[in-house]
Each structure stands twice: as C-alpha cells, then as structure tokens.
GROMACS .gro file of C-alpha atoms in nm:
model
  454
    1MET     CA    1  -1.892  -2.079  -1.211
    2THR     CA    2  -1.594  -2.236  -1.035
    3LEU     CA    3  -1.274  -2.040  -1.087
    4SER     CA    4  -0.924  -2.175  -1.037
    5ARG     CA    5  -0.664  -1.986  -0.838
    6ARG     CA    6  -0.477  -1.906  -1.158
    7GLY     CA    7  -0.781  -1.845  -1.374
    8VAL     CA    8  -0.995  -1.578  -1.213
    9LEU     CA    9  -1.242  -1.359  -1.388
   10GLY     CA   10  -1.197  -1.003  -1.276
   11LEU     CA   11  -0.903  -0.841  -1.100
   12ALA     CA   12  -0.689  -1.006  -0.830
   13GLY     CA   13  -0.319  -1.043  -0.890
   14ALA     CA   14   0.046  -1.062  -0.814
   15VAL     CA   15   0.308  -0.794  -0.780
   16GLY     CA   16   0.583  -0.804  -1.044
   17SER     CA   17   0.935  -0.620  -1.114
   18ALA     CA   18   1.093  -0.269  -1.031
   19GLY     CA   19   1.346  -0.003  -1.125
   20ALA     CA   20   1.638   0.231  -1.089
   21MET     CA   21   1.711   0.307  -0.726
   22GLY     CA   22   1.995   0.484  -0.560
   23ALA     CA   23   2.231   0.290  -0.338
   24LEU     CA   24   2.048   0.150  -0.039
   25GLY     CA   25   2.364   0.065   0.148
   26ALA     CA   26   2.474  -0.269   0.277
   27ALA     CA   27   2.348  -0.239   0.631
   28GLY     CA   28   2.141  -0.532   0.751
   29PRO     CA   29   1.822  -0.518   0.959
   30ALA     CA   30   1.840  -0.268   1.241
   31GLY     CA   31   1.952  -0.398   1.578
   32THR     CA   32   1.705  -0.173   1.758
   33ALA     CA   33   1.409  -0.370   1.628
   34GLU     CA   34   1.226  -0.680   1.742
   35THR     CA   35   0.982  -0.900   1.557
   36VAL     CA   36   0.705  -1.066   1.753
   37GLY     CA   37   0.544  -1.384   1.628
   38THR     CA   38   0.736  -1.459   1.311
   39VAL     CA   39   0.591  -1.799   1.228
   40GLY     CA   40   0.491  -1.834   1.590
   41THR     CA   41   0.808  -1.710   1.756
   42VAL     CA   42   0.961  -1.399   1.905
   43GLY     CA   43   1.301  -1.311   1.763
   44THR     CA   44   1.537  -1.021   1.723
   45VAL     CA   45   1.499  -0.876   1.375
   46GLY     CA   46   1.751  -1.029   1.139
   47THR     CA   47   1.809  -1.346   1.342
   48ALA     CA   48   1.684  -1.681   1.222
   49ALA     CA   49   1.664  -1.858   1.555
   50ALA     CA   50   1.353  -1.844   1.767
   51LYS     CA   51   1.390  -1.695   2.113
   52GLY     CA   52   1.060  -1.798   2.261
   53THR     CA   53   0.698  -1.869   2.187
   54VAL     CA   54   0.423  -1.612   2.174
   55GLY     CA   55   0.089  -1.768   2.267
   56THR     CA   56  -0.149  -1.932   2.024
   57PRO     CA   57  -0.203  -1.704   1.724
   58GLY     CA   58  -0.551  -1.562   1.707
   59THR     CA   59  -0.680  -1.685   2.040
   60ALA     CA   60  -0.841  -1.446   2.282
   61GLY     CA   61  -0.613  -1.331   2.562
   62ALA     CA   62  -0.907  -1.189   2.757
   63ALA     CA   63  -1.262  -1.075   2.712
   64GLY     CA   64  -1.278  -0.826   2.428
   65ALA     CA   65  -0.970  -0.958   2.250
   66ALA     CA   66  -0.961  -1.122   1.909
   67ALA     CA   67  -1.205  -1.396   1.815
   68PRO     CA   68  -1.070  -1.752   1.769
   69ARG     CA   69  -0.894  -1.799   1.437
   70ALA     CA   70  -1.069  -2.025   1.187
   71ALA     CA   71  -0.859  -2.302   1.034
   72GLY     CA   72  -0.674  -2.173   0.729
   73ARG     CA   73  -0.736  -1.806   0.804
   74VAL     CA   74  -0.447  -1.564   0.834
   75GLY     CA   75  -0.394  -1.432   1.185
   76THR     CA   76  -0.323  -1.058   1.185
   77GLY     CA   77  -0.059  -0.880   1.390
   78PHE     CA   78  -0.334  -0.749   1.616
   79GLU     CA   79  -0.445  -1.104   1.693
   80ARG     CA   80  -0.092  -1.197   1.794
   81LEU     CA   81  -0.069  -0.888   2.011
   82ALA     CA   82  -0.393  -0.985   2.187
   83ALA     CA   83  -0.289  -1.350   2.220
   84ASP     CA   84   0.024  -1.237   2.403
   85GLY     CA   85  -0.181  -1.028   2.647
   86TYR     CA   86  -0.061  -0.698   2.494
   87ALA     CA   87   0.277  -0.759   2.658
   88VAL     CA   88   0.468  -0.519   2.432
   89LEU     CA   89   0.231  -0.237   2.540
   90SER     CA   90   0.250  -0.308   2.912
   91GLY     CA   91   0.304   0.006   3.119
   92GLN     CA   92   0.293   0.229   2.809
   93ARG     CA   93   0.066   0.520   2.725
   94VAL     CA   94  -0.041   0.420   2.375
   95GLY     CA   95  -0.146   0.610   2.063
   96VAL     CA   96  -0.280   0.426   1.757
   97VAL     CA   97  -0.232   0.528   1.394
   98THR     CA   98  -0.518   0.366   1.206
   99ASN     CA   99  -0.826   0.406   0.988
  100PRO     CA  100  -1.135   0.193   0.910
  101THR     CA  101  -0.915  -0.101   0.807
  102GLY     CA  102  -0.785  -0.149   1.162
  103ILE     CA  103  -1.039  -0.418   1.248
  104THR     CA  104  -1.049  -0.760   1.409
  105PRO     CA  105  -1.160  -1.059   1.198
  106ASP     CA  106  -1.509  -1.025   1.347
  107ALA     CA  107  -1.524  -0.663   1.226
  108ARG     CA  108  -1.469  -0.476   1.553
  109HIS     CA  109  -1.232  -0.181   1.538
  110LEU     CA  110  -0.909  -0.224   1.731
  111VAL     CA  111  -0.950   0.120   1.891
  112ASP     CA  112  -1.276   0.004   2.048
  113VAL     CA  113  -1.119  -0.326   2.155
  114LEU     CA  114  -0.806  -0.170   2.302
  115HIS     CA  115  -1.002   0.106   2.476
  116ALA     CA  116  -1.225  -0.152   2.645
  117ASP     CA  117  -0.931  -0.363   2.768
  118GLU     CA  118  -0.792  -0.250   3.104
  119ARG     CA  119  -0.452  -0.400   3.018
  120VAL     CA  120  -0.395  -0.126   2.758
  121ASP     CA  121  -0.365   0.245   2.837
  122LEU     CA  122  -0.490   0.386   2.507
  123VAL     CA  123  -0.484   0.766   2.521
  124ALA     CA  124  -0.488   0.890   2.158
  125VAL     CA  125  -0.576   0.808   1.798
  126PHE     CA  126  -0.394   0.941   1.490
  127GLY     CA  127  -0.563   0.962   1.149
  128PRO     CA  128  -0.376   0.943   0.812
  129GLU     CA  129  -0.479   1.071   0.468
  130HIS     CA  130  -0.857   1.013   0.425
  131GLY     CA  131  -0.893   1.030   0.805
  132PHE     CA  132  -0.950   0.795   1.097
  133ARG     CA  133  -1.305   0.730   0.977
  134GLY     CA  134  -1.207   0.729   0.608
  135THR     CA  135  -1.447   0.998   0.489
  136ALA     CA  136  -1.201   1.230   0.309
  137GLN     CA  137  -1.112   1.203  -0.059
  138ALA     CA  138  -0.758   1.180  -0.200
  139GLY     CA  139  -0.529   1.458  -0.083
  140ASP     CA  140  -0.744   1.542   0.219
  141SER     CA  141  -0.806   1.438   0.580
  142GLU     CA  142  -1.066   1.480   0.851
  143GLY     CA  143  -0.875   1.712   1.083
  144ALA     CA  144  -0.861   1.688   1.460
  145SER     CA  145  -1.165   1.566   1.652
  146ARG     CA  146  -1.280   1.351   1.942
  147ASP     CA  147  -1.392   0.995   1.877
  148PRO     CA  148  -1.758   0.976   1.983
  149ALA     CA  149  -1.739   0.603   2.062
  150THR     CA  150  -1.445   0.620   2.305
  151GLY     CA  151  -1.404   0.988   2.384
  152LEU     CA  152  -1.040   0.967   2.275
  153PRO     CA  153  -0.874   1.264   2.103
  154VAL     CA  154  -0.810   1.208   1.733
  155TYR     CA  155  -0.507   1.387   1.589
  156ASP     CA  156  -0.454   1.450   1.218
  157THR     CA  157  -0.115   1.330   1.084
  158TYR     CA  158  -0.176   1.416   0.719
  159GLY     CA  159   0.074   1.670   0.589
  160LYS     CA  160   0.287   1.643   0.903
  161SER     CA  161   0.632   1.490   0.928
  162GLY     CA  162   0.962   1.536   1.109
  163GLN     CA  163   0.963   1.757   1.415
  164ARG     CA  164   0.611   1.881   1.346
  165LEU     CA  165   0.474   1.527   1.378
  166ALA     CA  166   0.706   1.454   1.670
  167ASP     CA  167   0.550   1.751   1.850
  168VAL     CA  168   0.204   1.599   1.792
  169PHE     CA  169   0.318   1.274   1.957
  170THR     CA  170   0.464   1.470   2.248
  171ALA     CA  171   0.148   1.679   2.291
  172ALA     CA  172  -0.061   1.360   2.291
  173GLY     CA  173   0.131   1.235   2.595
  174ILE     CA  174   0.210   0.891   2.453
  175ASP     CA  175   0.505   0.656   2.507
  176THR     CA  176   0.438   0.417   2.219
  177VAL     CA  177   0.291   0.458   1.871
  178VAL     CA  178   0.100   0.157   1.732
  179PHE     CA  179   0.050   0.141   1.353
  180ASP     CA  180  -0.226  -0.077   1.207
  181ILE     CA  181  -0.347   0.010   0.854
  182GLN     CA  182  -0.417  -0.210   0.552
  183ASP     CA  183  -0.177  -0.126   0.270
  184VAL     CA  184  -0.229  -0.216  -0.098
  185GLY     CA  185   0.127  -0.284  -0.214
  186ALA     CA  186   0.208   0.024  -0.426
  187ARG     CA  187   0.480   0.280  -0.352
  188PHE     CA  188   0.253   0.577  -0.421
  189TYR     CA  189  -0.020   0.462  -0.180
  190THR     CA  190   0.053   0.699   0.103
  191TYR     CA  191  -0.006   0.486   0.413
  192ILE     CA  192   0.343   0.336   0.399
  193TRP     CA  193   0.483   0.688   0.404
  194THR     CA  194   0.261   0.774   0.699
  195LEU     CA  195   0.434   0.479   0.865
  196TYR     CA  196   0.774   0.611   0.758
  197ASP     CA  197   0.695   0.962   0.886
  198CYS     CA  198   0.569   0.818   1.215
  199MET     CA  199   0.891   0.620   1.254
  200ARG     CA  200   1.105   0.929   1.202
  201ALA     CA  201   0.886   1.139   1.430
  202ALA     CA  202   0.877   0.874   1.701
  203ALA     CA  203   1.257   0.855   1.695
  204LEU     CA  204   1.279   1.235   1.728
  205ALA     CA  205   1.030   1.237   2.016
  206GLY     CA  206   1.188   0.940   2.196
  207LYS     CA  207   0.883   0.717   2.145
  208ALA     CA  208   0.869   0.348   2.061
  209LEU     CA  209   0.679   0.224   1.755
  210VAL     CA  210   0.490  -0.104   1.712
  211VAL     CA  211   0.368  -0.224   1.370
  212LEU     CA  212   0.079  -0.472   1.364
  213ASP     CA  213   0.115  -0.652   1.036
  214ARG     CA  214  -0.152  -0.722   0.773
  215PRO     CA  215  -0.137  -0.898   0.434
  216ASN     CA  216  -0.017  -0.740   0.116
  217PRO     CA  217  -0.346  -0.795  -0.071
  218VAL     CA  218  -0.180  -0.853  -0.408
  219GLY     CA  219   0.081  -1.096  -0.278
  220GLY     CA  220   0.446  -1.056  -0.199
  221ARG     CA  221   0.630  -1.293  -0.430
  222ARG     CA  222   0.825  -1.025  -0.612
  223ALA     CA  223   0.869  -0.655  -0.670
  224THR     CA  224   0.802  -0.475  -0.996
  225GLY     CA  225   0.827  -0.138  -1.165
  226PRO     CA  226   1.074   0.149  -1.145
  227VAL     CA  227   1.247   0.231  -0.819
  228LEU     CA  228   1.223   0.590  -0.696
  229GLU     CA  229   1.513   0.823  -0.766
  230ARG     CA  230   1.569   1.064  -0.476
  231PRO     CA  231   1.518   1.392  -0.668
  232TYR     CA  232   1.157   1.281  -0.722
  233ALA     CA  233   1.083   1.200  -0.358
  234GLY     CA  234   0.760   1.322  -0.196
  235PHE     CA  235   0.460   1.187  -0.008
  236VAL     CA  236   0.390   0.939  -0.290
  237GLY     CA  237   0.742   0.803  -0.242
  238ARG     CA  238   0.988   0.922   0.019
  239GLU     CA  239   1.264   0.666  -0.036
  240PRO     CA  240   1.399   0.445  -0.319
  241ILE     CA  241   1.175   0.138  -0.320
  242ALA     CA  242   1.006  -0.037  -0.612
  243LEU     CA  243   0.673   0.089  -0.742
  244ALA     CA  244   0.509  -0.243  -0.649
  245HIS     CA  245   0.726  -0.343  -0.353
  246GLY     CA  246   0.585  -0.688  -0.272
  247MET     CA  247   0.622  -0.634   0.103
  248THR     CA  248   0.399  -0.602   0.408
  249ALA     CA  249   0.391  -0.300   0.638
  250ALA     CA  250   0.605  -0.475   0.900
  251GLU     CA  251   0.862  -0.575   0.639
  252LEU     CA  252   0.874  -0.220   0.507
  253ALA     CA  253   0.917  -0.087   0.860
  254ARG     CA  254   1.218  -0.314   0.905
  255LEU     CA  255   1.362  -0.194   0.573
  256PHE     CA  256   1.299   0.171   0.657
  257ASN     CA  257   1.467   0.132   0.993
  258GLY     CA  258   1.766  -0.055   0.857
  259GLU     CA  259   1.826   0.142   0.537
  260PHE     CA  260   1.680   0.491   0.561
  261LEU     CA  261   1.664   0.615   0.920
  262GLY     CA  262   2.041   0.645   0.949
  263ALA     CA  263   2.206   0.682   1.286
  264ALA     CA  264   1.876   0.740   1.468
  265PRO     CA  265   1.647   0.442   1.403
  266VAL     CA  266   1.324   0.416   1.598
  267ARG     CA  267   1.275   0.159   1.876
  268LEU     CA  268   1.075  -0.071   1.652
  269THR     CA  269   0.870  -0.381   1.729
  270THR     CA  270   0.693  -0.558   1.442
  271VAL     CA  271   0.416  -0.803   1.529
  272ALA     CA  272   0.400  -1.058   1.249
  273MET     CA  273   0.102  -1.242   1.106
  274SER     CA  274   0.050  -1.616   1.123
  275GLY     CA  275  -0.048  -1.825   0.822
  276TRP     CA  276   0.035  -1.571   0.550
  277ARG     CA  277   0.256  -1.673   0.259
  278ARG     CA  278   0.409  -1.457  -0.010
  279GLY     CA  279   0.202  -1.613  -0.286
  280SER     CA  280  -0.131  -1.546  -0.113
  281PHE     CA  281  -0.387  -1.302  -0.249
  282PHE     CA  282  -0.632  -1.126  -0.021
  283GLY     CA  283  -0.922  -1.355  -0.104
  284GLU     CA  284  -0.723  -1.646   0.035
  285THR     CA  285  -0.664  -1.488   0.376
  286GLY     CA  286  -1.015  -1.539   0.518
  287LEU     CA  287  -1.010  -1.179   0.642
  288PRO     CA  288  -1.281  -0.918   0.576
  289TRP     CA  289  -1.194  -0.644   0.328
  290VAL     CA  290  -1.256  -0.285   0.435
  291PRO     CA  291  -1.181  -0.022   0.169
  292PRO     CA  292  -0.861   0.149   0.290
  293SER     CA  293  -0.956   0.463   0.098
  294PRO     CA  294  -1.267   0.584  -0.085
  295ASN     CA  295  -1.138   0.477  -0.427
  296MET     CA  296  -1.007   0.135  -0.321
  297PRO     CA  297  -1.338  -0.053  -0.290
  298THR     CA  298  -1.215  -0.411  -0.347
  299PRO     CA  299  -0.900  -0.625  -0.360
  300ASP     CA  300  -0.953  -0.626  -0.737
  301THR     CA  301  -0.893  -0.251  -0.735
  302ALA     CA  302  -0.569  -0.303  -0.544
  303LEU     CA  303  -0.448  -0.550  -0.805
  304ALA     CA  304  -0.478  -0.301  -1.090
  305TYR     CA  305  -0.375   0.005  -0.889
  306ALA     CA  306   0.005  -0.026  -0.908
  307GLY     CA  307  -0.016   0.013  -1.286
  308THR     CA  308  -0.330   0.210  -1.359
  309CYS     CA  309  -0.271   0.479  -1.097
  310LEU     CA  310   0.000   0.603  -1.335
  311PHE     CA  311  -0.290   0.753  -1.531
  312GLU     CA  312  -0.326   1.012  -1.255
  313GLY     CA  313  -0.029   1.169  -1.433
  314THR     CA  314  -0.221   1.201  -1.761
  315ASN     CA  315  -0.529   1.379  -1.893
  316LEU     CA  316  -0.726   1.050  -1.898
  317SER     CA  317  -0.965   0.945  -1.625
  318GLU     CA  318  -0.834   0.671  -1.399
  319GLY     CA  319  -1.191   0.574  -1.318
  320ARG     CA  320  -1.246   0.794  -1.015
  321GLY     CA  321  -1.615   0.875  -0.992
  322THR     CA  322  -1.713   0.527  -1.113
  323THR     CA  323  -1.788   0.208  -0.921
  324THR     CA  324  -1.465   0.050  -1.050
  325PRO     CA  325  -1.186   0.307  -1.009
  326PHE     CA  326  -0.847   0.202  -1.152
  327GLU     CA  327  -1.015  -0.086  -1.336
  328VAL     CA  328  -1.154   0.142  -1.608
  329LEU     CA  329  -0.960   0.416  -1.785
  330GLY     CA  330  -1.055   0.657  -2.058
  331ALA     CA  331  -1.148   1.000  -2.190
  332GLU     CA  332  -1.382   1.167  -2.437
  333GLY     CA  333  -1.303   1.069  -2.793
  334ILE     CA  334  -1.134   0.734  -2.727
  335ASP     CA  335  -1.282   0.434  -2.906
  336ARG     CA  336  -1.227   0.059  -2.948
  337ARG     CA  337  -0.883   0.106  -3.107
  338TRP     CA  338  -0.721   0.148  -2.764
  339ALA     CA  339  -0.842  -0.190  -2.636
  340GLU     CA  340  -0.739  -0.351  -2.966
  341ALA     CA  341  -0.388  -0.202  -2.943
  342ALA     CA  342  -0.350  -0.302  -2.578
  343ASN     CA  343  -0.458  -0.661  -2.645
  344ALA     CA  344  -0.213  -0.680  -2.935
  345LEU     CA  345   0.072  -0.640  -2.686
  346GLY     CA  346   0.000  -0.989  -2.555
  347LEU     CA  347   0.063  -0.896  -2.193
  348PRO     CA  348   0.034  -1.201  -1.966
  349GLY     CA  349  -0.267  -1.260  -1.746
  350VAL     CA  350  -0.487  -0.974  -1.862
  351TRP     CA  351  -0.739  -0.884  -2.133
  352PHE     CA  352  -0.849  -0.531  -2.220
  353ARG     CA  353  -1.214  -0.477  -2.309
  354GLU     CA  354  -1.363  -0.172  -2.482
  355ALA     CA  355  -1.556   0.023  -2.217
  356TYR     CA  356  -1.762   0.340  -2.177
  357PHE     CA  357  -1.838   0.524  -1.854
  358THR     CA  358  -1.939   0.863  -1.712
  359PRO     CA  359  -1.745   0.977  -1.402
  360THR     CA  360  -1.956   1.144  -1.133
  361PHE     CA  361  -1.656   1.342  -1.005
  362SER     CA  362  -1.286   1.403  -1.079
  363LYS     CA  363  -1.153   1.417  -1.436
  364HIS     CA  364  -1.415   1.427  -1.718
  365MET     CA  365  -1.695   1.453  -1.462
  366GLY     CA  366  -2.037   1.410  -1.623
  367LYS     CA  367  -1.893   1.329  -1.966
  368VAL     CA  368  -1.915   1.001  -2.155
  369CYS     CA  369  -1.567   0.851  -2.175
  370GLY     CA  370  -1.446   0.575  -2.402
  371GLY     CA  371  -1.161   0.355  -2.292
  372VAL     CA  372  -1.067   0.014  -2.155
  373ARG     CA  373  -1.157  -0.216  -1.872
  374LEU     CA  374  -0.894  -0.455  -1.736
  375ILE     CA  375  -0.997  -0.817  -1.695
  376VAL     CA  376  -0.734  -1.028  -1.520
  377HIS     CA  377  -0.772  -1.393  -1.612
  378ASP     CA  378  -0.447  -1.519  -1.453
  379ARG     CA  379  -0.356  -1.321  -1.147
  380GLU     CA  380  -0.025  -1.501  -1.092
  381ALA     CA  381   0.099  -1.413  -1.439
  382PHE     CA  382  -0.037  -1.058  -1.433
  383ASP     CA  383   0.217  -0.778  -1.385
  384PRO     CA  384   0.026  -0.459  -1.304
  385VAL     CA  385   0.312  -0.220  -1.372
  386ARG     CA  386   0.390  -0.359  -1.716
  387ALA     CA  387   0.017  -0.348  -1.788
  388GLY     CA  388   0.008   0.018  -1.686
  389ILE     CA  389   0.307   0.097  -1.906
  390GLY     CA  390   0.147  -0.091  -2.197
  391LEU     CA  391  -0.169   0.113  -2.158
  392LEU     CA  392   0.026   0.440  -2.151
  393VAL     CA  393   0.222   0.340  -2.462
  394THR     CA  394  -0.089   0.241  -2.658
  395ALA     CA  395  -0.303   0.534  -2.542
  396ARG     CA  396  -0.040   0.774  -2.672
  397ARG     CA  397  -0.027   0.589  -3.004
  398VAL     CA  398  -0.399   0.562  -3.078
  399TRP     CA  399  -0.545   0.880  -2.926
  400SER     CA  400  -0.431   1.216  -3.059
  401GLY     CA  401  -0.563   1.390  -2.746
  402PHE     CA  402  -0.324   1.209  -2.510
  403GLY     CA  403  -0.127   1.434  -2.277
  404TRP     CA  404   0.068   1.433  -1.952
  405ARG     CA  405  -0.044   1.652  -1.664
  406PRO     CA  406   0.135   1.986  -1.703
  407ASP     CA  407   0.301   1.949  -1.362
  408HIS     CA  408   0.459   1.619  -1.476
  409TRP     CA  409   0.295   1.434  -1.187
  410ILE     CA  410   0.376   1.117  -1.378
  411ASP     CA  411   0.741   1.167  -1.278
  412ARG     CA  412   0.649   1.161  -0.909
  413LEU     CA  413   0.436   0.851  -0.958
  414ALA     CA  414   0.696   0.668  -1.165
  415GLY     CA  415   0.982   0.787  -0.945
  416SER     CA  416   1.180   0.959  -1.221
  417ASP     CA  417   1.133   1.127  -1.558
  418ARG     CA  418   1.255   0.818  -1.744
  419VAL     CA  419   0.914   0.657  -1.804
  420ARG     CA  420   0.768   0.977  -1.948
  421LYS     CA  421   1.069   1.051  -2.169
  422LEU     CA  422   1.097   0.697  -2.301
  423ILE     CA  423   0.727   0.679  -2.391
  424ASP     CA  424   0.746   1.021  -2.558
  425ALA     CA  425   1.041   0.890  -2.761
  426GLY     CA  426   0.830   0.601  -2.887
  427ALA     CA  427   0.965   0.323  -2.663
  428GLY     CA  428   0.766   0.005  -2.613
  429VAL     CA  429   0.687  -0.185  -2.294
  430GLU     CA  430   1.001  -0.399  -2.294
  431GLU     CA  431   1.231  -0.105  -2.356
  432VAL     CA  432   1.074   0.092  -2.071
  433ALA     CA  433   1.089  -0.209  -1.837
  434GLY     CA  434   1.447  -0.281  -1.938
  435ASP     CA  435   1.544   0.069  -1.832
  436TRP     CA  436   1.453  -0.003  -1.470
  437ALA     CA  437   1.593  -0.358  -1.454
  438ALA     CA  438   1.928  -0.279  -1.291
  439GLY     CA  439   1.773  -0.067  -1.018
  440LEU     CA  440   1.515  -0.333  -0.955
  441ALA     CA  441   1.783  -0.598  -0.908
  442ARG     CA  442   1.957  -0.382  -0.647
  443PHE     CA  443   1.631  -0.324  -0.462
  444GLN     CA  444   1.542  -0.691  -0.463
  445ALA     CA  445   1.876  -0.784  -0.308
  446VAL     CA  446   1.820  -0.540  -0.021
  447ARG     CA  447   1.451  -0.629   0.014
  448ALA     CA  448   1.535  -0.995   0.068
  449ARG     CA  449   1.708  -0.917   0.400
  450TYR     CA  450   1.390  -0.780   0.554
  451LEU     CA  451   1.126  -1.035   0.455
  452LEU     CA  452   0.939  -1.215   0.733
  453TYR     CA  453   0.731  -1.476   0.550
  454PRO     CA  454   0.799  -1.776   0.327
   0.00000   0.00000   0.00000
C-alpha cells in the first residue's frame, strides 16, 4: 500500500497547541550563546546575519567522523561538529551526556567515534534517566560504571541537579559538557530537563555546554497543550513551557538560557542540523530510529505520547507492558463503548478502535484489559494533546471505574490542577482546551524568538 504524507495508517503526527504559563519575561536570546551551522552558517544566537561558513554538512572531517550525508537526509548536529573538525571542542576536556540515541547515521555511537578521534579529549560520559545504555525502566537509571568499549567513566546524572550535579562535573575533570540525546517533543519526557539541569550545573561549575541538535520526531510547526504553572514544577516539567513544545533540543536550550537561567546563563553553543524543517516527521529525516527509552519503541509511539502519557495520572493502563505502549490504553471492565464515545468527538486525524490487551508489567499486569487503540490517519491534522484530553473525558463518562491516581500525578503531567478539575466538573474537550489558550499564546510568542529552522 502506498500512503500519502497526510494519510498514514498508524501513528506519526504533528504537535499542536498549549496552555497557561507564567510570565516568561521579554528578554531575547541570551548573548552568551552561539549557534553553529544554522542553515549552513555560524552566527551569534539571536542574529539573522551569517558570520561565516561551517564546512559541508555531514561530510567526514577525518577518519572515524560522520559518514557522507545522503541527498535529502537531515544532517545532525554531530555531523556538523565533525565536519568542522570538532573546532568548538578544541583544547577542551570533554564530557558527553548521552544514551543509545547518540549515534551517527551509520549507527556508530558518538562516544566511540569521539573517543577514537585524537582531535577530541573525551574524558567522561554522563547517563540520564534509563542510563547511558538505556537498560533501566522509567524512574530509574544504571548508576555509575565504566564503559567497557572505551574504558571511560560513566557518571549517573539521574536525580541530580544544581550544585550536586555541578560537583559531578567538577569531579569528572571536564571543561565542556556535550549534550546529544533524541527527544520526543513532550514536556514531561525528562531528557529536556536533564539538559536544563546540566545547563544550570555547568554554569555553577564554570563549564561550557554544547548541544548537538536532533529532529523533533513529531515535527515543530506549533505547540499544543497546557503550559506548566510553577507550583507544579518537577522533573517532568521544571519551567513553564507547553506540554507539546514543538521545539528541538537546541532551540529549547536557547530558550532556557534566555528565559530561565537568570543572571547566570551557561556558556552555550548549539550545533544546528542541516536539512530539517519544522513540518518534517521523523520518517522523513532519513535517520535511523533508536528507542530513546524502553517504552518509546517507534516514532509512532512518540506521536501519541504527548496526549496518552496523561493516562499515567489515572488508574488505566497506558500500554506499558505491551508492544505498543501509549498507542493502546485500557483497564479491566472497559468495553467498546469507550471507542464509540471517543470517535463521536470527531477529533481530526485520528480514529479510535476497540482493543484488548494483557500487560506483562506495570498497571493491570497479567490481566485482560479492554480499551482503545489510536490509529492516526492524518498526522498533520492530528493534535495529540486534544486527543488525550478527549480520551480522558470519554473514559470518565463511559467507565464507572475511572479514577485519578491518589497522588494527583495528573496535575504534574498537565502542569496544573485545571485539567483534572475541569474534567471532573464535566467539561468537554473544547472547554478544557480553551482554558489553556491564553497561556499558550504567551508561550508561542516567546518560543518564536528561539527557533532555528524554517
């Protein structure tokens, strides 16, 4: 079957709208930052004019660097770094924050490539949630170790921030922190907050920070969903950004530095991609997909995640322990009425199919669950956050067993208690979305100042 870009069978979609944020301030992009390779140029962050040319994107600077870039394929930040002969790392003792997604287009890990290149003095590796090798489940990490392939020490960053993380950087003996991890575009996916924590810690420790950019796999045309309110901040959202932010890691780093790090921004360099556009989905990049966490097996998962991860705040399974986490949802006792109610909402770009599954771990482990499967038929029209809200609204209406987690984790995920309270009061999708519209508009105005790609 030949599928059009707009009409795909399965999940792969676009990020949509967001909600109530506190004042972000009017400050523009931080003057302490530099962007390397924005559409083939080097420029000071926030300036439009090019200041020079950085090599040919994706070409090998030396043996062991990135493979030549195929026509039409996106060139990653790492490829630009290599093409420029690792100039921004020259004379620096380097530590890399990464995980299994930090690979070259020919599937070599950047730690192996950098370690083998005598132009780079790589002395340490730092692992986030799930670990450097990606073996730990949600809310866990691999701890400290030594990488058997390179002999490098691997430090655990998970659960560390502020001065505690700054002390780790100091103990590692580094001058510059390099960040290269594939994000999935949702505020509560913790890697962007690992980046944020590393930025703050690097500033405290007097270290520089370099972000090697990668695509937002669900596109970057727009932002969607509620914006975090500060009383609900935590590791699933440290600062007021939209639930589906529609930004890349480098763009977020620029925003963090300019809006949230105050009078002590980090010495930031962002190395931009080549060939990526805001309307691109991951399947259009030509890059290999490596699951960034154990329950993010495909780009289809990432598409649904910004909406369906809200079910972590309920007593329903979000599909963990199945082969399609975040694409199936359910619990014991739910039947076809949920899918019927969800389809009746007429949400754009998505169908909901009656589904049954038995999780092998996590909620409802070993029990047959009834529920829904999301099928996205128009990924450009699909809004994952509205879909998630629609599913919460209808689940509460059709299943008498529906309940929020007792700790109100939904409030942390949504960024305030407004979503929970509105749904409990009987609000529909449009009423809930309307509640976050003003905050979203404020976020979008600030966001626009930090975008790197057309």
